Coordinates of C-alpha atoms and ligand atoms in Angstrom, one line a residue:
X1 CA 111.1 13.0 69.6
X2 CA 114.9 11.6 70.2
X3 CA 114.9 12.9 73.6
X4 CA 111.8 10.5 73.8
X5 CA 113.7 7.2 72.6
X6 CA 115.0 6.0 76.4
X7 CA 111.3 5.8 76.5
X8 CA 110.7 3.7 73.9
X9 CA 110.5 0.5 75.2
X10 CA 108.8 1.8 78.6
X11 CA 105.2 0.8 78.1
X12 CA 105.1 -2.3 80.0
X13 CA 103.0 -4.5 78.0
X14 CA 99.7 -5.3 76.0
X15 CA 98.0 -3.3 78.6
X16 CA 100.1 -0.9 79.6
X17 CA 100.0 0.4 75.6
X18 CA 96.9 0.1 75.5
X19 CA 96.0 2.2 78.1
X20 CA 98.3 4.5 77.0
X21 CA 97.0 5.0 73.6
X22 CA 93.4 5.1 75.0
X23 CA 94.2 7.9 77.5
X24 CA 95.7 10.0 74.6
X25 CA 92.3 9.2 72.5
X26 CA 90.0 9.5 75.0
X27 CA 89.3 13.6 75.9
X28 CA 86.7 16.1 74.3
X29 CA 86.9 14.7 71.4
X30 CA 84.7 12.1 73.2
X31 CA 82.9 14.2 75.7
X32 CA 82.2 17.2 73.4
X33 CA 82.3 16.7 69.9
X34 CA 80.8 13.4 69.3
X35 CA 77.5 13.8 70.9
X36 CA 77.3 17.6 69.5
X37 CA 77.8 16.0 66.1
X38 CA 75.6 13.1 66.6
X39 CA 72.7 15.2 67.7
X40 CA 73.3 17.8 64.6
X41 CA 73.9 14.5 61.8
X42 CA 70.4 13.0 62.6
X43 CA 71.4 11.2 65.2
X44 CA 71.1 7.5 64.9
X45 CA 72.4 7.1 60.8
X46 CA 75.4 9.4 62.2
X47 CA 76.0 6.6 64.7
X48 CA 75.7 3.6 62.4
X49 CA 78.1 5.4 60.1
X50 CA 80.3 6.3 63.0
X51 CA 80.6 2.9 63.9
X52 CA 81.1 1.0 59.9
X53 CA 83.9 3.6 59.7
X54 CA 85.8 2.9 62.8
X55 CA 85.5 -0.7 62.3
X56 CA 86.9 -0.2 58.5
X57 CA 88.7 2.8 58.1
X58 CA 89.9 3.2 61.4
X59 CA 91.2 -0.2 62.4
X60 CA 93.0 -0.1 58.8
X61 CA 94.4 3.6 59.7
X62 CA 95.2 2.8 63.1
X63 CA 96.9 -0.5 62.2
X64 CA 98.8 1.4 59.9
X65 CA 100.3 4.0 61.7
X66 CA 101.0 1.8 64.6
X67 CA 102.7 -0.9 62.8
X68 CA 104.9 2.0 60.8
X69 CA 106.0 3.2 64.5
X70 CA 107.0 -0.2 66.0
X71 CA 108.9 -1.3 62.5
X72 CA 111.0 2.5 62.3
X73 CA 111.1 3.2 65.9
X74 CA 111.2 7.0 64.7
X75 CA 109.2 9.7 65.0
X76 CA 106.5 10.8 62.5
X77 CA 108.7 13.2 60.6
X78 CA 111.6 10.4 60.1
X79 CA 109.3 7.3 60.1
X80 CA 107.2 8.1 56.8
X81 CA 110.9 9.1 55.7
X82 CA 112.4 5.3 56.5
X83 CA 109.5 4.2 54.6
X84 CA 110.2 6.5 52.0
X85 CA 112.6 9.3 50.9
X86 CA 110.0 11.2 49.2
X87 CA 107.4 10.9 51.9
X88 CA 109.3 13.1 54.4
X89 CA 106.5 15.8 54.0
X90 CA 103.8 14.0 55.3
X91 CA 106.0 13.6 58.6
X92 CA 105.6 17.8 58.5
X93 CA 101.7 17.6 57.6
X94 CA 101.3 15.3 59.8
X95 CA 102.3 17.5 62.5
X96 CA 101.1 20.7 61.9
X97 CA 97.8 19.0 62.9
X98 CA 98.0 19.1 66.4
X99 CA 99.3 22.7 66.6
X100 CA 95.8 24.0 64.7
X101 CA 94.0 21.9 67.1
X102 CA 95.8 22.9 70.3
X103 CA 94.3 26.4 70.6
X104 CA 90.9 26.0 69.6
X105 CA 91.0 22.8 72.2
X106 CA 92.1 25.0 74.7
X107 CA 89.2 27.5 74.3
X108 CA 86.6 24.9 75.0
X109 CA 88.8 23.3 77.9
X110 CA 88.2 26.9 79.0
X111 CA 84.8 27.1 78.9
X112 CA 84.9 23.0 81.0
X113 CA 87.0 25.2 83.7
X114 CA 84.0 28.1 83.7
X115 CA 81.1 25.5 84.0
X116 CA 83.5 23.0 86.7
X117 CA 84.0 26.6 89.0
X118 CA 79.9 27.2 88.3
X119 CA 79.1 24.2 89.3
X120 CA 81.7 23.7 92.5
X121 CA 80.8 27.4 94.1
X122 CA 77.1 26.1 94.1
X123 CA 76.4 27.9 91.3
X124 CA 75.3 25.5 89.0
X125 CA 71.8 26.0 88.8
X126 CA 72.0 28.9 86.6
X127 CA 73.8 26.8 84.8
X128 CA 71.2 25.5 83.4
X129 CA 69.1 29.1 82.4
X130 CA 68.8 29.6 78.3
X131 CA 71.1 32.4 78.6
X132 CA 74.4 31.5 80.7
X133 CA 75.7 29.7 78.0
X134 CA 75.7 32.1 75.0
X135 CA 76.0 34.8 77.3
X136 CA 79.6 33.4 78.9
X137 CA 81.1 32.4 75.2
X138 CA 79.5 36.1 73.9
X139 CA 81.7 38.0 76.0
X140 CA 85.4 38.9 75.9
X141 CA 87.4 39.2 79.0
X142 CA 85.7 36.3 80.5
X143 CA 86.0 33.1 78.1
X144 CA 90.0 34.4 77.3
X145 CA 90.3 34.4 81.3
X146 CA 89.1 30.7 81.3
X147 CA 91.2 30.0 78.0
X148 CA 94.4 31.4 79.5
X149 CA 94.1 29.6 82.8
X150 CA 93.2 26.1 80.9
X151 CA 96.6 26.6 78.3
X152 CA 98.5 27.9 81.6
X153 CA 97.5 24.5 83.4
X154 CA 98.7 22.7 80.2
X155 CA 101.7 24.3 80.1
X156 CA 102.8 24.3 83.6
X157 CA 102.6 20.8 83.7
X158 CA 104.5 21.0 80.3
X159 CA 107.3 23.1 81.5
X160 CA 107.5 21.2 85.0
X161 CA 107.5 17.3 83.0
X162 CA 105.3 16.4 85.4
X163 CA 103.0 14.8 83.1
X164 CA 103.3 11.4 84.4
X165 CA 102.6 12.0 87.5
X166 CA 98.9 13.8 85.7
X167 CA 98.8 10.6 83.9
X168 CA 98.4 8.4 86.9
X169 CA 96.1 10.1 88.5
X170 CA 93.7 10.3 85.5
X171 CA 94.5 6.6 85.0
X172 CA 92.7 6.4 88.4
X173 CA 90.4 8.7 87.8
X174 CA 89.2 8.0 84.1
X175 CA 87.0 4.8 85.2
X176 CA 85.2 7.5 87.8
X177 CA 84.4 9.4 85.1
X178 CA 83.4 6.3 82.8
X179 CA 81.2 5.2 86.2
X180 CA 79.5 8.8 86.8
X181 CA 78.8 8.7 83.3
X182 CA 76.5 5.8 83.4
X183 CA 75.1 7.1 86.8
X184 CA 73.5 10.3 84.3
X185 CA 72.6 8.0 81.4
X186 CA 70.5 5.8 83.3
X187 CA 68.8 8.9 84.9
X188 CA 68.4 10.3 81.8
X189 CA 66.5 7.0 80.6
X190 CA 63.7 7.5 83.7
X191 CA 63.5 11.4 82.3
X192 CA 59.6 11.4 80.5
X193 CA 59.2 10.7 76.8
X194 CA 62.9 9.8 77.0
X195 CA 62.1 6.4 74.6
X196 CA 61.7 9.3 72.1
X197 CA 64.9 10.4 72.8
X198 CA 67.0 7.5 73.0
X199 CA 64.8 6.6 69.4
X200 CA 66.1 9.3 67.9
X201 CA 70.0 8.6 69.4
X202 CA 69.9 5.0 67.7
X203 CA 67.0 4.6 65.3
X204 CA 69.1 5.4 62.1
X205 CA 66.6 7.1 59.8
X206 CA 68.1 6.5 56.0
X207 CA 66.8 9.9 54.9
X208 CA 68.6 12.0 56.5
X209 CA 71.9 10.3 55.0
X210 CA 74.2 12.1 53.0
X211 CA 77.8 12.8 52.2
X212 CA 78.1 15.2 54.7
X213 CA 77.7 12.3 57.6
X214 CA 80.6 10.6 55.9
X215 CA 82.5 13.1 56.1
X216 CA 81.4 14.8 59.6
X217 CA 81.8 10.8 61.2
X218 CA 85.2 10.7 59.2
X219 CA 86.7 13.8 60.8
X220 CA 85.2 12.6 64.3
X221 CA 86.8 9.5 63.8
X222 CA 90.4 11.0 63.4
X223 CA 90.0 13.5 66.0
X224 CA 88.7 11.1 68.5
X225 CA 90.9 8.3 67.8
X226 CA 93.8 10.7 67.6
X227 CA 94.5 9.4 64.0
X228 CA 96.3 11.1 60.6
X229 CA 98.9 13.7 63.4
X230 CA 101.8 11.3 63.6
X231 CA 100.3 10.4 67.6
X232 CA 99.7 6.8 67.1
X233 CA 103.2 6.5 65.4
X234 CA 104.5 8.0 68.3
X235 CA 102.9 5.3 70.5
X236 CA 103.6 2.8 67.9
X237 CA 107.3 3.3 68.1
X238 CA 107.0 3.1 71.6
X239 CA 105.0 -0.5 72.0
X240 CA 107.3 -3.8 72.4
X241 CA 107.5 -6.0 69.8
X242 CA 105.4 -8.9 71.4
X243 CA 102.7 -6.5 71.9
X244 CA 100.1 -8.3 70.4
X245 CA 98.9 -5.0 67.8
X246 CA 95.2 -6.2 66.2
X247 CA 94.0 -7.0 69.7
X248 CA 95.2 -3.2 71.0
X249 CA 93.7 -1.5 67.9
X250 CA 90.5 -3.3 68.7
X251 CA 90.5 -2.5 72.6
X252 CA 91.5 1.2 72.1
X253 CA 89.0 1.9 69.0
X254 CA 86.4 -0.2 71.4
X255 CA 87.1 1.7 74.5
X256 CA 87.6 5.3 72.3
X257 CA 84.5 4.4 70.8
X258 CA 82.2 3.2 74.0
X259 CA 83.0 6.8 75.9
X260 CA 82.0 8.7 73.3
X261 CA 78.9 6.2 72.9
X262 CA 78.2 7.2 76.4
X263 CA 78.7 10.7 76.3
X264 CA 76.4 11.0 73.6
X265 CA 73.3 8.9 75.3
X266 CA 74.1 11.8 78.2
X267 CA 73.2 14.9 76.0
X268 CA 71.4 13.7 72.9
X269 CA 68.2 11.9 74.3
X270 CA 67.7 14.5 76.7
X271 CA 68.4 17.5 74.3
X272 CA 65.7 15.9 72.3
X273 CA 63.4 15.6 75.2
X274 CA 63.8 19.3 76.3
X275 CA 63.6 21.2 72.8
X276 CA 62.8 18.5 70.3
X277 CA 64.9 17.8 67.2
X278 CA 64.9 21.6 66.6
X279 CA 66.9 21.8 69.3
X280 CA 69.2 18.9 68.6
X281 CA 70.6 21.5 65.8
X282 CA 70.3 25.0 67.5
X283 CA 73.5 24.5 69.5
X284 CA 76.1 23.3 67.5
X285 CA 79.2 22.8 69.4
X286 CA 77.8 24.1 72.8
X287 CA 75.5 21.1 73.2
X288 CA 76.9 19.8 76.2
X289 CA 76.8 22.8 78.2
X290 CA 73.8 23.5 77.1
X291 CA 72.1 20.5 77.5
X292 CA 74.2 18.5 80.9
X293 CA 73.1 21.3 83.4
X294 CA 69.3 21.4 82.4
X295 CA 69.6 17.3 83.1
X296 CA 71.9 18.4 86.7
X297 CA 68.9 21.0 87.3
X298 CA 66.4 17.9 87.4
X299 CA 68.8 15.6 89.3
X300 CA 68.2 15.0 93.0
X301 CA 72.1 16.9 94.4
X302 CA 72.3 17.6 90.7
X303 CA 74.7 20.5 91.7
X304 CA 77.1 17.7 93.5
X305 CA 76.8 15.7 90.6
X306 CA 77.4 18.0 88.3
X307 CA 80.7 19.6 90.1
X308 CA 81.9 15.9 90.4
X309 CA 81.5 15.7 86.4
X310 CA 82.6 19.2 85.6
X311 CA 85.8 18.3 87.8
X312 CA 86.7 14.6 85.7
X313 CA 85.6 16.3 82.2
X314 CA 88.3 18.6 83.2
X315 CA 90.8 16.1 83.9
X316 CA 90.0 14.1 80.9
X317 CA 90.7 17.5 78.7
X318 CA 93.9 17.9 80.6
X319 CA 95.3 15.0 80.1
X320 CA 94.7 14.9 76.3
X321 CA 95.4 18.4 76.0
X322 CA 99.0 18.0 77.8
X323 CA 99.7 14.9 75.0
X324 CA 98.9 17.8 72.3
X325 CA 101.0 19.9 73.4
X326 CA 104.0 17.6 74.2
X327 CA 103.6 16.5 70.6
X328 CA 103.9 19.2 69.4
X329 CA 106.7 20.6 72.1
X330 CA 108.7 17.6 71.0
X331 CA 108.9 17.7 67.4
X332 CA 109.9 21.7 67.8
X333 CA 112.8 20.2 69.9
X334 CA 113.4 17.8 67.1
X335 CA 113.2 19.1 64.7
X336 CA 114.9 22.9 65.2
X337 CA 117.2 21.3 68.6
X338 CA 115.3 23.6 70.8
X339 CA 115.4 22.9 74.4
X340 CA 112.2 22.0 76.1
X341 CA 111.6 25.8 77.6
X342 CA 112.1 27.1 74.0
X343 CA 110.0 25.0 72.5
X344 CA 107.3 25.1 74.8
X345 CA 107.1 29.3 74.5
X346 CA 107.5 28.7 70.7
X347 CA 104.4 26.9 71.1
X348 CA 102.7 28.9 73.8
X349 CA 103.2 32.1 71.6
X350 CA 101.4 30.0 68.8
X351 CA 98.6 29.2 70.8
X352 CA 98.0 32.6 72.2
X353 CA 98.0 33.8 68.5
X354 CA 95.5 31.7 67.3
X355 CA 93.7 30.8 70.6
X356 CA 92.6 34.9 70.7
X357 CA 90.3 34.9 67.8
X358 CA 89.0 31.3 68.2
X359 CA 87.8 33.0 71.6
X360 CA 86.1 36.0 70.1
X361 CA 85.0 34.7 67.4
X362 CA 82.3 33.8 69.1
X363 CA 81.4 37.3 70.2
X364 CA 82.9 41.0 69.1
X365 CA 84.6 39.2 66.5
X366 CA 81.6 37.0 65.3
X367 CA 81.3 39.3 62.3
X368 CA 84.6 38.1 61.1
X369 CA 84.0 34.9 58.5
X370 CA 86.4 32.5 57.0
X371 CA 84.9 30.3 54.2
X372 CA 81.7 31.5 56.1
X373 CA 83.2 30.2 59.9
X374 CA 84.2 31.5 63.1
X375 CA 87.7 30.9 64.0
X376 CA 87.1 28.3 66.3
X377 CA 85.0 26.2 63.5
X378 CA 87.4 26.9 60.6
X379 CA 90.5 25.6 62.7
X380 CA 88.4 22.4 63.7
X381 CA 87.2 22.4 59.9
X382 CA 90.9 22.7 58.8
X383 CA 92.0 19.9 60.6
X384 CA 89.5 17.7 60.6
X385 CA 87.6 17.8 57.4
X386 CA 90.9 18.8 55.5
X387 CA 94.3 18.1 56.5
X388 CA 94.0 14.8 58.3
X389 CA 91.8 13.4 55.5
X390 CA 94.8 14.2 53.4
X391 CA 97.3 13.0 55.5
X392 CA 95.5 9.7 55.4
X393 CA 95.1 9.8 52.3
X394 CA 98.8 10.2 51.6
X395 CA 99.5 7.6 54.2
X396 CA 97.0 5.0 52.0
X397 CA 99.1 5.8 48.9
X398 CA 102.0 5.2 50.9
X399 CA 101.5 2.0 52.0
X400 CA 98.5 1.0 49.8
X401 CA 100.7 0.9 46.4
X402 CA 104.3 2.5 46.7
X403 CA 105.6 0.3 49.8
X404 CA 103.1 -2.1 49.8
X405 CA 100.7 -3.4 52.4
X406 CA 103.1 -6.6 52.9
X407 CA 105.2 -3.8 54.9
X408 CA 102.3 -3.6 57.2
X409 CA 101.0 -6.7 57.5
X410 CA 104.4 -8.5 57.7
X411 CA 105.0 -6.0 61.1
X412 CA 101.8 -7.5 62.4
X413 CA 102.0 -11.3 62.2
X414 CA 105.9 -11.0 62.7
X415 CA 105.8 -12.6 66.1
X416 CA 103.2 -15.4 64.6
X417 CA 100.5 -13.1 65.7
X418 CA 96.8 -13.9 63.2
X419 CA 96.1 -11.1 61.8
X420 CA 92.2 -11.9 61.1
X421 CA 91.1 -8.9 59.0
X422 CA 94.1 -9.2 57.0
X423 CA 92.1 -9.5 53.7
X424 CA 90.1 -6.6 55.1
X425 CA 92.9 -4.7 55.5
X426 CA 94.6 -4.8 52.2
X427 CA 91.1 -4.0 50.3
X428 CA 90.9 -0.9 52.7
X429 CA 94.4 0.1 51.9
X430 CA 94.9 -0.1 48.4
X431 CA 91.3 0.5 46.7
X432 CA 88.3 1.9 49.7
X433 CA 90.3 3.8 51.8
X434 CA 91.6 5.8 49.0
X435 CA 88.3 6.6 47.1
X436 CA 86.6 7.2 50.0
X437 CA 89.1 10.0 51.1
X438 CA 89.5 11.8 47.6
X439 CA 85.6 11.4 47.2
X440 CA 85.3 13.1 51.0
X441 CA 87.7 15.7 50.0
X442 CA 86.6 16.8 47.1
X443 CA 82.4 17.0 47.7
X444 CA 83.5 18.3 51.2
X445 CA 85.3 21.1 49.6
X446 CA 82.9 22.1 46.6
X447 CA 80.2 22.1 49.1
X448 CA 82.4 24.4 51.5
X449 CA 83.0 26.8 48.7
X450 CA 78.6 26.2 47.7
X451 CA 79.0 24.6 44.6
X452 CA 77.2 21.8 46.0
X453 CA 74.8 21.8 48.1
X454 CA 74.9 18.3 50.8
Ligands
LIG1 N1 91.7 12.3 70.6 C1 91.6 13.4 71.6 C2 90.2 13.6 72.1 O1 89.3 12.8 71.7 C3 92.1 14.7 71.1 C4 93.4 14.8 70.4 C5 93.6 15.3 69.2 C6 94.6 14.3 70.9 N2 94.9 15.2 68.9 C7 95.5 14.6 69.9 C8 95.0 13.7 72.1 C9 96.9 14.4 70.1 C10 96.4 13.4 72.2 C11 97.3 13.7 71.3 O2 89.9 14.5 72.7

């Protein structure tokens, strides 16, 4: 990301990072996959989980990689390098993330487009009949039609460098979205029997804990916070050295962490309330369209409502999809001096590729199976529940015992900033983080391949 270093010292302050790193964190990850997860891990004991994690793991990850961007200045690939020679890999790993998740993202951005033109052309009522849903993602012109013009957006904006100027705007627009959100919880809560609902959202019921909410809150953790790719390094090596960096991890992993709060008291409570806890299962990773236009379909001008969400759900994807993408786009120009057009095909080509199936999978190719998955959940599955707990992992080894937390820490109080969880932070480091990821890993694995059952 050389190209990217005039811009290193341009964020211009506490908040001006801040808001930075949230609007890379905050996007489906937040909107779509937490509450589908939440609903499907037994709701409240996924929550409580969710939340120890972020407030351990995460704060020690994010801290990390942060810290490691402002001390090297470098990219990924070079900064786990500076640290160490030997750890140059990781830098690779690390971004290879983003490209698996690009496509797949793409394909449910398309599917945001589909339900955002629905609900805009007055349509949205049949949004909400049993059978749009699995009937739109079943077929095979029309979801690639939707994929294709969500990547094309992407790109475009890509290609042109005009993602500042997208930026802004969703700066502006991001609170609307955080605003409208509310406006459908709270008529959610007047919905009947919706105590049960929200019961079930927060209660945390101990029995249906098991390994697999570790792990399924761990991946949503990294995905959502944008963690284990190389991005917060990025942003690290951006941030100005009297940026004050426990207070930003806390606002962003707050902020991250309230939105996708949010968006699951939208869909979860009311999932429950329409098809009871069956239900909270049955729909995996559609559970927001499923769910959001039965709750429009009840709403006095739930259609206007709905096009108004449809339309900031599909800025919110942009705008996180775009940072994706220029991650990726940018270490293909660093790394193989590609100019941006060049890289940016490189990558489209890639996305195309791998975009295709995660599409069909979910119809004429549904037959196809990988470790038992449909394209679209084995990508997520490969990035999330595998190579990002092993970047991590490396990144804990890293700093945990061959560089030494001190390396850390030191970049943190340098400027006589407290760093109050510093204790915290070493434990999580050297000894929890570490176990916690191979024991992850490995159950995750063995019960992937049903050696286990979890
Ligand atoms: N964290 C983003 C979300 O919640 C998704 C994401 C994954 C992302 N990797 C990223 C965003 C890289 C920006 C850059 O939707």
């Amino acid at each position: 990301m050389e190209h990217n270093i005039k811009k290193r010292s341009s964020f211009s302050g506490g908040i001006g990072f801040v808001l930075a790193a949230a609007g890379s964190a905050v996007g489906l990850g937040n909107l779509w996959r937490f509450p589908y997860l939440a609903a499907q891990y037994g709701g409240g004991i996924f929550i409580l989980v969710y939340i120890i994690l972020a407030l351990t793991f995460g704060f020690a990850l994010m801290s990390t990689e942060i810290a490691i961007g402002r001390k090297t200045k470098q990219s990924p690939g070079l900064a786990y390098k500076t640290l160490h020679k030997k750890f140059g890999f990781l830098g690779y790993l690390a971004a290879l993330v983003p490209i698996i998740i690009l496509p797949y993202y793409c394909v449910i951005g398309g599917w945001v487009v589909k339900y955002m033109v629905t609900f805009v052309s007055g349509q949205g009522l049949s949004a909400a009949e049993d059978t749009f849903f699995p009937t739109f993602i079943g077929d095979t012109g029309s979801p690639l039609i939707y994929y294709a013009i969500f990547l094309g957006f992407t790109a475009i904006i890509i290609l042109l460098g005009v993602n500042k100027g997208i930026e802004k705007i969703s700066k502006f627009l991001m609170p609307l979205l955080l605003l409208l959100s509310v406006v459908i919880v709270i008529y959610v809560f007047t919905l009947p029997n919706a105590a049960e609902g929200i019961k079930y959202y927060l209660l945390p019921d101990f029995s249906k804990f098991s390994v697999m909410t570790v792990c399924a809150a761990m991946g949503q953790m990294f995905f959502s916070m944008s963690l284990a790719m190389g991005i917060m390094i990025t942003y690290g090596s951006y941030s100005r050295n009297d940026v004050n960096l426990t207070k930003s991890v806390n606002q962003i992993e707050i902020f991250d962490t309230i939105v996708a709060l949010l968006s699951g008291f939208m869909v979860v409570p009311a999932v429950y309330i329409f098809s009871g806890e069956a239900g909270t299962k049955a729909s995996g990773a559609g559970l927001m369209f499923v769910t959001l236009p039965k709750v429009f379909e009840q709403m006095n001008g739930g259609v206007f409502i709905g096009a108004l969400f449809f339309v900031l759900v599909f800025l919110a994807a942009l705008t996180s999809s775009i940072s994706v993408m220029e991650a990726i786009v940018s270490s293909f120009m660093d790394r193989f001096k590609l100019s941006r057009t060049k890289s940016s095909v490189i990558c489209l080509i890639i996305c195309v590729a791998m975009g295709i199936p995660s599409s069909l999978g979910n119809g004429i190719w549904s037959h196809i199976k990988l470790l038992g998955m449909d394209f679209l959940t084995f990508f997520d599955y490969l990035s999330n529940s595998l190579l990002m707990p092993f970047v991590a992992l490396c990144t804990t080894i890293l700093v945990g015992w061959i560089v030494g937390p001190d390396v850390v820490t030191d970049e943190i109080t340098k400027n006589g900033e407290k760093m109050g969880r510093k204790k915290l932070y070493r434990i999580m480091v050297r000894y929890v983080a570490p176990i916690l990821l191979v024991i992850i890993l490995i159950s995750y694995s063995l019960a992937q391949f049903g050696i286990i059952t979890m």
